[in-house]
Amino acid sequence: MAITARVDLNAEQVAALSLLVSGRISQNQSVLDAHGRDESAFPPVQPSAVVTVKSTEEVSKVLAYCNQEQIPVVAFGVGSSLEGHVLPLFGGISLDLSEMDQILAISPDDLTVKVQAGVKRMALNKKLSSEGLFFSVDPGADATIGGMASTGAAGTTTVRYGSMRENVLKLTAVLADGTILEVGRETRKLSAGYDLTRLIVGSEGTLAVITEITLRLFGIPEKMASAVSCFASLEDGVQAAIAIVRSGVAIARCEFLDAQSIRNVNSHDGISLQEAPTLLFEFHGSPRGVEEDAQLVQEITSEFGGTDFKWTTEEGERRKLWQARHNAYWAGIAAHPGKRGISTDAAVPLSKLAQAVAVSEKLLKESGFPFSILGHVADGNFHSFIITDPTKPEELEQIRELTHEMTSQIIAMGGTCTGEHGIGAGKIDSLVEEAGAASVAVMRAIKATLDPNGILNPGKIFS
Amino acid sequence: MAITARVDLNAEQVAALSLLVSGRISQNQSVLDAHGRDESAFPPVQPSAVVTVKSTEEVSKVLAYCNQEQIPVVAFGVGSSLEGHVLPLFGGISLDLSEMDQILAISPDDLTVKVQAGVKRMALNKKLSSEGLFFSVDPGADATIGGMASTGAAGTTTVRYGSMRENVLKLTAVLADGTILEVGRETRKLSAGYDLTRLIVGSEGTLAVITEITLRLFGIPEKMASAVSCFASLEDGVQAAIAIVRSGVAIARCEFLDAQSIRNVNSHDGISLQEAPTLLFEFHGSPRGVEEDAQLVQEITSEFGGTDFKWTTEEGERRKLWQARHNAYWAGIAAHPGKRGISTDAAVPLSKLAQAVAVSEKLLKESGFPFSILGHVADGNFHSFIITDPTKPEELEQIRELTHEMTSQIIAMGGTCTGEHGIGAGKIDSLVEEAGAASVAVMRAIKATLDPNGILNPGKIFS
C-alpha cells in the first residue's frame, strides 16, 4: 500500500517514537520549519515531527515502528539538497541524522575512512588533512556524507577522482522494516553478488536510510596548481575543455563560468577576474608534473582563442580562486538581493556539450530571467542558475516550463536531466522521458520489493 | 516458482524456438559439449539445446518464450569464466551471443564505443587503436564484452582505469519476460534514478541478458613504460606495492608474481626474468611523466629491499613482458602437462594484503598441491593458482576444502571471496558468509522481482 495523503502523528505515535529515541522528538514550530525546506525553490512543507537519532539501532527501531504504523520517513542531514529531496511531502517524520557525526575510523594504510552519516564534508577533510589524506567528492555545499551518498553527489573534482558512486566502498543502511544491512566491503575491488552499495547510493532515501559509510580516500597531492583562461565565447571555452579531456592530460578540476558568473564572484569575493567566459583548472601531481600539465593546457586553450592564461602554484591564490568558484551559487543570489536562485543540472556526451550549452543559453535569453551558466565541463555536466523573485510565485511555473523545455532538448540529444543533483521531487517526469517506462517500472518494482508500504521518502523519484 | 530440476526441451519447444531464430538452434553433441564447459574445474554439464541469436529482438522473443515455458537460459560468449558461470546446471538452453559481434559506433569525440555483447576484447582494441583509443579493462582472457559486463570483470589496469563497473556507461538488456531495457546514459555523469546499470553489471546473467554495451574509452597514452623489480620475499614485494599506492604515484599496472609464476612464464614465453618474487609495473603518461614515475617507484622498491630494478620504454620489450604476465595462467598449466589449474580470487583492504598472502601461502604449502601466487596487488586483489590432476577427481574436493578455508580467513580479515571472478556456482556459500543473510535476502528479493520464474542462469550466485 502506498502513502497517498499527508500523515500527521497522533499523540500515541509521538509517545511511542519518543520512547524509542530517549525523548529526542520535537514538534516545535521552528524545528518543523527547519526540516521543511532545502536549497530548492519548492515551497516548504513541514513534517509532523522531527526525530533525532544517535545510532543505527535507533534508526532501525524508528523505521520498524513507522513501517508498522505507515508513517512516512524522510532522512535529513543539513538540507543542502537542490531538488526537494528532504521535503516531507506527505508529512510523517523528518529523521534527523545530523547528531550521528562521529568519524569512526581513519585507516591511512587502507586509504579509507568510516563515518556516521551526519558527518559533514568539510569537518571530515579538516580531520583527514593531518594524516595527509583527503576525501575527494566536493559538491560545493558543506553537505553531510549521508546526504551526499543518498543523492550520489559529485562535484568539481569528479573528473579526476569520481563521484560518490566510485568513492563509497561500504554502507550500513536500514531498510523500511528496520532490517540493518551492511553492503559492500572495505576492499578496492568487489565482485561478490549484486552491487547493493551502488543501488542504495543515489536512491535518495527511497530504498533505505544510510547510517554509516566507508569512503575511499586519496593522499593530498605533493603539488597543486591552478590556472585560468578567458575566451571570446561560451562555445570556444567549451570546445577547449573538450579538447583538453581528449588529450588525456590529468586535470583534477576543469570548470567553466560564463561572464555573468565571473561578475558575480568578483563582486562577492572581492577578486578581479576578467569578466569573460572563463575556464578554471586545477592540477594535482609532482612539481614537474603539474607544470607540464599546465603547459599542455595552455597550448590547447590558445588553439581555441584562449587568452590571459595565468597559472599559479601559490596556495593562497589557488584557494581563493576555488573558494570563489564554490561561492558562485551564493554570489549569484547576492547579486540579486531578495531573490532566489534555481540551479538546473544537465549532462550530455562531450560531443554535444557546446550544442547543449548554446541551446540552454538561447532559451534562457528568450525567457528574460536573469541567469548565469557554469559547470563541470570536462564531465559534460553544466548548470544554469536562474534568478527568481519569491514575491512573484507565478515565476516558478514559468521557470518550470523553461527548464522542462531545456531538459527535453538535452534528453533528445542523448543527455540526462541530472548529472549530480538527482531526481527528487522536481524531475520525476523527466526521469520517465529519459529512462523510458520499462526502466522506471523496474525501479518501481525494486522500490515496492524493499519498501512495500512506501514509507521511505514518498513523492521522490516516482510520482 | 523456481527451477528445481534439469529441464530438457521437447520437440515442440525445439521447433518453437527454431522459428524464433531462423533455425539457429542446435542439439549436436559437439555444440552441446562446447557450451557445457568453461575455464573452471567444474564438471561439464550440457545444455539441452544451443540457441544462437543475432539481435536484441531475437533475445527478447527467446526469453519471452522460455519464461512462458519455464526453460532455463544461460547466456554464453566464449566460455572464459572461472567460476562456472556459463554452465547450464539445470539444462535448458545455452543462449549463444557470440555472433552478435558488431562494433556499432565508435565516438572518438565522446571517448565511447557502443558494441554488441559478443564483441571480443582484443578485436575491439585492435579496431580502436586506429583511432588512438583503447578500452582499458583487461582480464587477460580474450573475453566478450557481454561476458565481461555480466561478471563485472576487472584486471591488470583496474588500479588506474577502473573495472567494468566504472567503464560501462549504458546497456541494452533483456529481462526474463522479454522486456527490452535501456539503462544508463552515454554521459560521464548520471544521477537519474536507481543505478540499474551497475545492478545488471556483475549480476552474472541472473537478472537480465545483456545485448549491447556502451563503454568508456581512453586515449592511448603518449608514452608507456614498464619496469620490473625483484624481492627477497613475497611479503617484501607486497609491502613495496602498498607503499607505492600510498605514495599516489600514477601506476597503470602493478602486478605481483611469485618465484613459481616467474619460472612458469620464463619457460612458457622464452624469457629470462630472475626467478624471485617480482613486481611488474606499467606507467602511462608523457615522456617526462613516466620517467618521473619510474624513478619514484625505484626509490620506493629499494626501500623494501627491491633489487634488479629495470625499466624500459621500448615497446617490444614492454609488450613481451605483459604478454608473459597474461600468459601466467596458461604457463602454469603448461608447466604441469595433463593437469588443470584452479584460480582462486581474493581481495582485502591494502593493510591486510601481506597477511592475506602469507596465510594463503601457508595453507597452500601445507596442502601439498603445486601452486603459484600472483595478482593485482595495488588493488589488494590476488590469485592462488592451484594445480590439480583431472584423473584424480577426489582432488577437487580437497581443493574445495582448502580454498574454503582460505576464503573464510580472508573474509574474517575484512576481505572478499571475489575481487573480480564473481560468485558463479563456486562461491555461493562464501557470499552468505561474507555479505550476511540480510544482504543476500535483498539480492534474492530483487532476483525474484525481476525473474519470478527463476529462468535466468539458475544455480548461480544463489543456491
XYZ file of C-alpha atoms in Angstrom, chain B residues 25-35 46-50:
16
model
C 19.174 -23.972 -32.748
C 21.413 -26.994 -32.297
C 21.385 -30.210 -30.296
C 24.527 -31.513 -31.963
C 26.750 -33.239 -29.344
C 29.893 -31.246 -30.092
C 27.935 -27.986 -29.937
C 26.348 -29.036 -26.633
C 29.814 -30.030 -25.360
C 31.331 -26.687 -26.296
C 28.601 -24.874 -24.360
C 25.422 -29.955 -21.355
C 22.532 -27.651 -22.158
C 19.504 -29.259 -23.767
C 19.987 -27.048 -26.831
C 22.108 -24.151 -28.033
